[in-house]
Coordinates of C-alpha atoms in Angstrom, one line a residue:
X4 CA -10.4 -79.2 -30.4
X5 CA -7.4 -77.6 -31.7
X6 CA -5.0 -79.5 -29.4
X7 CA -5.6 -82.8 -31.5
X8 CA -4.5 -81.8 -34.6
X9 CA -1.1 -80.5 -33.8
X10 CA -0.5 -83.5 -31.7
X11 CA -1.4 -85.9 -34.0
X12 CA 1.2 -83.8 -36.5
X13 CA 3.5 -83.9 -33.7
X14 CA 3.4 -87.6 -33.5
X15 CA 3.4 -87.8 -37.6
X16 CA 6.7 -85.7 -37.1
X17 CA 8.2 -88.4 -34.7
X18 CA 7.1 -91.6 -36.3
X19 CA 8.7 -90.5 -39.3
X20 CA 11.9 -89.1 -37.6
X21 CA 12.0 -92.6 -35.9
X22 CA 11.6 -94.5 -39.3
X23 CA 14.2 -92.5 -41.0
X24 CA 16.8 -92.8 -38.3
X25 CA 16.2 -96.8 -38.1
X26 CA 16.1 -97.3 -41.8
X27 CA 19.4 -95.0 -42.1
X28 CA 20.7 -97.8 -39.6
X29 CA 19.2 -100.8 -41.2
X30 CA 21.3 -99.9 -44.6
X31 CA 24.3 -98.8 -43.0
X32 CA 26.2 -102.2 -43.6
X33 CA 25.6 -101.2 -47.5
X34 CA 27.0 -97.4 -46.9
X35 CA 29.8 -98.8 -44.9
X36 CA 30.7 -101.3 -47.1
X37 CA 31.9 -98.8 -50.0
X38 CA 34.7 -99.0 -47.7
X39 CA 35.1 -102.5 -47.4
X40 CA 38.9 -102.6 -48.5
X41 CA 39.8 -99.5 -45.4
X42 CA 41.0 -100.9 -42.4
X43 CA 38.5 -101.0 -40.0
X44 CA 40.7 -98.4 -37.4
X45 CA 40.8 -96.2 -40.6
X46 CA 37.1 -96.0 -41.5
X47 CA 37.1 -95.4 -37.4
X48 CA 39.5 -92.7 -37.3
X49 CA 37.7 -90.7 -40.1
X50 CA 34.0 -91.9 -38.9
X51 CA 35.3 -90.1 -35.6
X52 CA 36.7 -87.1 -37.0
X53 CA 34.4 -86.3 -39.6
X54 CA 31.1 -86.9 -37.3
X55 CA 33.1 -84.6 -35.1
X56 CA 33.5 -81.7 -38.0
X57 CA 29.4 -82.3 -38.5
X58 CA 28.5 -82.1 -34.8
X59 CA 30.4 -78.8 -34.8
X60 CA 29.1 -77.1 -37.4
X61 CA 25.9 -78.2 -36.5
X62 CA 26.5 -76.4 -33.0
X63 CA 28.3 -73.6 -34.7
X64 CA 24.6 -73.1 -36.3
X65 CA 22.6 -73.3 -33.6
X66 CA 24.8 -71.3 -31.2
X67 CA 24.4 -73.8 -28.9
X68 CA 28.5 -74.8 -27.8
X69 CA 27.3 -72.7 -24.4
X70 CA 25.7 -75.6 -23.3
X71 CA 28.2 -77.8 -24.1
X72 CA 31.0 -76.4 -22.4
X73 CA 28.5 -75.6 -19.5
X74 CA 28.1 -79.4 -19.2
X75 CA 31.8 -80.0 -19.3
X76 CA 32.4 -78.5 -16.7
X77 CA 30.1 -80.8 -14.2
X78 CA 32.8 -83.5 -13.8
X79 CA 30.5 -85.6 -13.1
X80 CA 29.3 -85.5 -16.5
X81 CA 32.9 -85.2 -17.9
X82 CA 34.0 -88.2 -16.5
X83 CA 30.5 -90.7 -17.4
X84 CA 30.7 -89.0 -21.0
X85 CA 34.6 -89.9 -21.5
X86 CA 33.5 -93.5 -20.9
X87 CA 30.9 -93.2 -23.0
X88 CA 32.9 -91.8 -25.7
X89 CA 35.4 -95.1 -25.5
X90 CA 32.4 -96.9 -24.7
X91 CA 30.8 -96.3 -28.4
X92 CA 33.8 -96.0 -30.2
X93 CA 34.5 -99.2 -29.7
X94 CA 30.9 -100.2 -30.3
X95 CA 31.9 -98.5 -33.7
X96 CA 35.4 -100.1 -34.4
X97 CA 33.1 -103.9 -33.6
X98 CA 30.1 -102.9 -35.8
X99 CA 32.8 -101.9 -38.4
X100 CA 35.2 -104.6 -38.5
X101 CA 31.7 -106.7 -39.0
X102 CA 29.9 -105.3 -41.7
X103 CA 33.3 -105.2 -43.9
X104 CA 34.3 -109.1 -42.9
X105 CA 30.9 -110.5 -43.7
X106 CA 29.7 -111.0 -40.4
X107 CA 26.3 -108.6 -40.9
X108 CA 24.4 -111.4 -39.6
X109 CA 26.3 -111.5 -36.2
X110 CA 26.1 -108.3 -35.9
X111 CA 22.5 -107.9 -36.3
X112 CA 22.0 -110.2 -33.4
X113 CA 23.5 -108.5 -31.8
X114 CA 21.3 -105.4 -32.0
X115 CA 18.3 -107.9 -31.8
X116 CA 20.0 -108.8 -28.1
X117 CA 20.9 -104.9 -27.2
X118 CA 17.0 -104.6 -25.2
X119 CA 17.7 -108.0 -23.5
X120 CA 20.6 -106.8 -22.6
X121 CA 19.6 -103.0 -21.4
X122 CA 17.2 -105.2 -19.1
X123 CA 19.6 -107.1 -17.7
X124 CA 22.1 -104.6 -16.9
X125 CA 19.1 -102.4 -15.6
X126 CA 19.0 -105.4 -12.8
X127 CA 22.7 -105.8 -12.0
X128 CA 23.7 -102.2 -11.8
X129 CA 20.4 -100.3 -11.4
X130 CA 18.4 -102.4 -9.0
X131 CA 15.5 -102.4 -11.2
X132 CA 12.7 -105.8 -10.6
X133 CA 11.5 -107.8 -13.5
X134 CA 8.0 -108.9 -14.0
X135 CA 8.2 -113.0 -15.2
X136 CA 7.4 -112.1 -18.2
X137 CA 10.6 -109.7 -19.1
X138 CA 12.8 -112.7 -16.8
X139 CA 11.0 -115.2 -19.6
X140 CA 12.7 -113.1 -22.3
X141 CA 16.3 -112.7 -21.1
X142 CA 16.2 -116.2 -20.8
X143 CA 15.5 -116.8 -24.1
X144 CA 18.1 -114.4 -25.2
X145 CA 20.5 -116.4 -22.9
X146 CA 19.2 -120.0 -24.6
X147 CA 19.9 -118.3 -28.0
X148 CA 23.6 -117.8 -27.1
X149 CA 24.4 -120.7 -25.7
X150 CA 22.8 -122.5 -28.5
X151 CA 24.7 -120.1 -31.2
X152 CA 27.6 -121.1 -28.8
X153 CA 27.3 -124.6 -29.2
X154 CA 25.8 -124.7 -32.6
X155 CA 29.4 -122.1 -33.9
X156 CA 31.6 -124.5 -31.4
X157 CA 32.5 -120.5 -30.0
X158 CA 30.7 -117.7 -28.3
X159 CA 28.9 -115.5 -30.6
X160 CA 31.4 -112.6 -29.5
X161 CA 30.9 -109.9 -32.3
X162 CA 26.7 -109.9 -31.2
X163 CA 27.7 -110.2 -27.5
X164 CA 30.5 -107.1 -28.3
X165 CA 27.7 -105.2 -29.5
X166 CA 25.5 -105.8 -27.3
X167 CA 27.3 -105.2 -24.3
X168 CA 29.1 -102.3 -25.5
X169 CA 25.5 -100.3 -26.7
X170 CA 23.7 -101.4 -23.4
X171 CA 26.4 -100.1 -21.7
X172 CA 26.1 -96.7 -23.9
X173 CA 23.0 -96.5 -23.3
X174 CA 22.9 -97.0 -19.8
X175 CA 25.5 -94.0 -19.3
X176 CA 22.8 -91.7 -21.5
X177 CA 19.9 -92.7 -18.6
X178 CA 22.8 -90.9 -16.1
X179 CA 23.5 -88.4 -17.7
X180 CA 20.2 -85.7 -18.4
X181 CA 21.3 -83.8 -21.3
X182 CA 20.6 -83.8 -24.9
X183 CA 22.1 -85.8 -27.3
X184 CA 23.7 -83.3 -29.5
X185 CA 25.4 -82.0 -26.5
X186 CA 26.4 -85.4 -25.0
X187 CA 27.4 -86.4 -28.6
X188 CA 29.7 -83.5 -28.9
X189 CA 31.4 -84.4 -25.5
X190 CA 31.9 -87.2 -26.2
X191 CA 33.4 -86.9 -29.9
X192 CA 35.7 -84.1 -28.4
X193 CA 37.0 -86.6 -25.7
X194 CA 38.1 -89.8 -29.1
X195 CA 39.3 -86.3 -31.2
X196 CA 43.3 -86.1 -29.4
X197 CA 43.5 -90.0 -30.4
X198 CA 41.8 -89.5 -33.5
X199 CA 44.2 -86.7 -34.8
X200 CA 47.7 -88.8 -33.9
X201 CA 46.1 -91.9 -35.3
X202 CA 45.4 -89.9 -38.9
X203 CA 48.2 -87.9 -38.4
X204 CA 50.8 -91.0 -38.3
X205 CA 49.1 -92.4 -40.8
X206 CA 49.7 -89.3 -42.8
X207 CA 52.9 -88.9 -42.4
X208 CA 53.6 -92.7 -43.0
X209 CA 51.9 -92.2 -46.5
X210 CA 49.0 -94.9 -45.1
X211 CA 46.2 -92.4 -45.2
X212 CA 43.0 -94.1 -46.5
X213 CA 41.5 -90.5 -48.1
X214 CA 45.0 -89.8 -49.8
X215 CA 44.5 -93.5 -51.7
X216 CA 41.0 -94.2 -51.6
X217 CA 38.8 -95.1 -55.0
X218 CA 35.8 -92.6 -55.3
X219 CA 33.4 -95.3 -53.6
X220 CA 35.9 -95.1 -50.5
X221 CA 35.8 -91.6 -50.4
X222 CA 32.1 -91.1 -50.1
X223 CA 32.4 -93.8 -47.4
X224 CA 35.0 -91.8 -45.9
X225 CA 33.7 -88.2 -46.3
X226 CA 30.2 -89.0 -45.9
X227 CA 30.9 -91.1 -42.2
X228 CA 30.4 -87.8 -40.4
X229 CA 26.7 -87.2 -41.6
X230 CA 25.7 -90.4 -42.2
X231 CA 26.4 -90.7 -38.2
X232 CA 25.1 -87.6 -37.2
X233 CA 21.5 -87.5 -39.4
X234 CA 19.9 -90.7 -37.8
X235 CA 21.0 -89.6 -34.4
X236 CA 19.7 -86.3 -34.8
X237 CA 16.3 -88.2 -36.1
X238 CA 16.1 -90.3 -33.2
X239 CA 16.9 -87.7 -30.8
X240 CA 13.9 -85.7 -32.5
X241 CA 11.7 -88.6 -32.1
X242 CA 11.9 -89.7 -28.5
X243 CA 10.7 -86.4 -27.8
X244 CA 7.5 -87.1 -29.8
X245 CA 6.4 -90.6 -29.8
X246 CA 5.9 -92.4 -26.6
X247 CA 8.8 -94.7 -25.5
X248 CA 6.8 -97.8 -26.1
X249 CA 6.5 -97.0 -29.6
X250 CA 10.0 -96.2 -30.3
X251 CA 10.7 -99.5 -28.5
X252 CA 8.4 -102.1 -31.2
X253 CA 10.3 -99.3 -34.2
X254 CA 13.5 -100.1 -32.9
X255 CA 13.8 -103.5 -33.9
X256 CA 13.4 -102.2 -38.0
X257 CA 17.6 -101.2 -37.8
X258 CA 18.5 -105.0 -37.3
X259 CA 15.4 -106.9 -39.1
X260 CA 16.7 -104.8 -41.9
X261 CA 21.0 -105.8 -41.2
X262 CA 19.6 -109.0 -40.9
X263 CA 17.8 -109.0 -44.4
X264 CA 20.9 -107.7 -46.0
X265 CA 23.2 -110.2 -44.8
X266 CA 20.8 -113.1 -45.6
X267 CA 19.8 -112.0 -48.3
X268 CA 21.7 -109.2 -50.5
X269 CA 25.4 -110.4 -49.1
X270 CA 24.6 -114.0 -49.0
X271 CA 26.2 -114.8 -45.3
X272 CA 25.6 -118.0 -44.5
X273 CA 22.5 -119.1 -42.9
X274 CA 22.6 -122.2 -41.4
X275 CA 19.5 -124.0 -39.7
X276 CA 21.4 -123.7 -36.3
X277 CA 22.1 -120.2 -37.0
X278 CA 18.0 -119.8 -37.5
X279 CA 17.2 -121.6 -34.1
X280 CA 19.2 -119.1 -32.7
X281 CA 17.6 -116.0 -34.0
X282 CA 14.0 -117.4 -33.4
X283 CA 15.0 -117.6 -30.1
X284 CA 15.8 -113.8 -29.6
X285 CA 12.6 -113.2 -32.1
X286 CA 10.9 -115.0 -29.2
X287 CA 12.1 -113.4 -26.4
X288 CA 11.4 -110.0 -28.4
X289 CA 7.8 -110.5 -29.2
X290 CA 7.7 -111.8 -25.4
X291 CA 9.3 -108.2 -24.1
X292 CA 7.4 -105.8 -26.6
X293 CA 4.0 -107.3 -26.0
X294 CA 4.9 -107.2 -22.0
X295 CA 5.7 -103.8 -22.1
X296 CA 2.9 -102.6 -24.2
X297 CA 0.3 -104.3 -21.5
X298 CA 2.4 -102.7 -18.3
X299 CA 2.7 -99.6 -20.3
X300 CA -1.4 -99.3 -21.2
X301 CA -2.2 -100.5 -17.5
X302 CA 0.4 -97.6 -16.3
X303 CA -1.8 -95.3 -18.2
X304 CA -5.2 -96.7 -17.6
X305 CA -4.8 -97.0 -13.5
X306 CA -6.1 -93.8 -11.1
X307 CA -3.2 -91.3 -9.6
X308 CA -1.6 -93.0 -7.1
X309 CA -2.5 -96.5 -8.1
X310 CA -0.2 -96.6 -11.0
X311 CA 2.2 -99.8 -11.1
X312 CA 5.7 -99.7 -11.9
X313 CA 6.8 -100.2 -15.3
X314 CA 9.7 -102.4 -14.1

């Protein structure tokens, strides 16, 4: 009787973990916009560095760097975590350059595709088997880019950029067993050499983006490193709460909210064409989740043994 309780606390714990971390993503373009008139490579540079300062001092607390440099030296793990580090900091430069050239809209469809795509690369690199249902939905992500495509006269290559580059991330993360902080760190360490010329040139040129920044450019600037480090921390605490196929339907708040903003709050423009498009992915969404939510419950619901593959 007393097991209940604290699990349904635990669960508590990790649904509002999840909600904070995907609502801390859903706002970002409006925390990243008080930077809107810093280079994109600038608000990089210091997003890097500064998440990097965070991620230390967070290990610093928890005497935990052990672990890091234990990993390290696996190269293995080295070498898959140095892609991953280019891999999301250029996911980061894309999402960047986006949200402070009015292109939120694109890059929340991007986001929308990311699961489409994690699917799709779980086929091609993985070996992994769809069910028709989860083939149904790919294709409807497909139709809505070659529709965008044809609707924009060009690809749609800020929401494929995205896409691709965060499927990819998380694809390395699946290979690599450790836990985020840690794989976070190594990967922060591995952008921090390029990270310290770039900021230091720009020093020396007089270029810096802290030296001239307005106040609203300086919280954007000073606050990258937490503001990229809480929500991950949050998720991180949450996938080891809530089932997967919950996190999975949450998942899709972080761009439903991008999307609201740039439709709404920042005015993008919305064209009918540009709709089609997105009730395409919405589709192929509702499609996935719904799929995976029957295979998941039929996973758990079939004798030892009998249980079918989720994918």
């Amino acid at each position: 009787m007393g097991t209940v309780p604290s699990e349904n606390a635990r669960m508590k714990r990790g649904l509002a973990f999840i909600v904070c971390a995907q609502v801390l993503w859903g706002l970002s373009p409006a925390f990243w916009r008080l930077g809107a008139d810093v280079p994109a490579l600038d608000l990089l540079g210091h997003r890097a560095f500064w998440t990097f300062v965070t991620v230390f001092v967070i290990h610093l607390i928890r005497r935990s760097w052990r672990d890091v440099r234990t990993a390290v030296r696996q190269p293995r793990i080295l070498a898959l975590e140095a892609f991953a580090g280019i891999i999301i900091g250029l996911n980061w430069l894309i999402w960047l350059w986006a949200l402070t050239n009015d292109r939120v809209l694109e890059g929340s469809l991007g986001y929308f595709i990311t699961p489409l795509v994690s699917v799709l690369l779980g086929v091609m690199v993985v070996g992994e088997r769809l069910r028709p249902a989860q083939w149904m939905a790919v294709g409807m992500g497909g139709a809505s880019v070659l529709w965008q495509t044809v609707d924009l006269g060009q690809l749609p290559w800020v929401s494929l950029a995205l896409a691709g580059t965060f499927g990819v991330y998380g694809l390395i993360k699946k290979k690599v067993d450790r836990p985020p902080l840690d794989m976070l760190a190594i990967e922060l360490t591995v952008m921090l050499p390029v990270v310290v010329v770039f900021l230091g040139l720009r020093m020396a040129g007089g270029q810096d983006a802290l030296a001239s920044a307005t106040p609203t450019e300086t919280v954007a600037l000073l606050g990258s490193g937490l503001f990229t480090a809480v929500p991950l921390l949050c998720f991180a605490a949450a996938v080891r709460r809530v089932p997967l196929s919950v996190v999975g339907v949450i998942q899709y708040l972080s761009p439903s909210l991008n999307f609201v903003l740039g439709a709404v709050v920042y005015d993008e423009p919305f064209s009918s064409g540009r709709l089609v498009g997105f009730i395409l992915v919405w589709l192929g969404l509702a499609v996935f989740t719904v799929d995976g939510l029957r295979s998941s419950r039929a996973t758990r619901q079939s004798p030892p043994g009998q249980q079918k593959p989720l994918v």
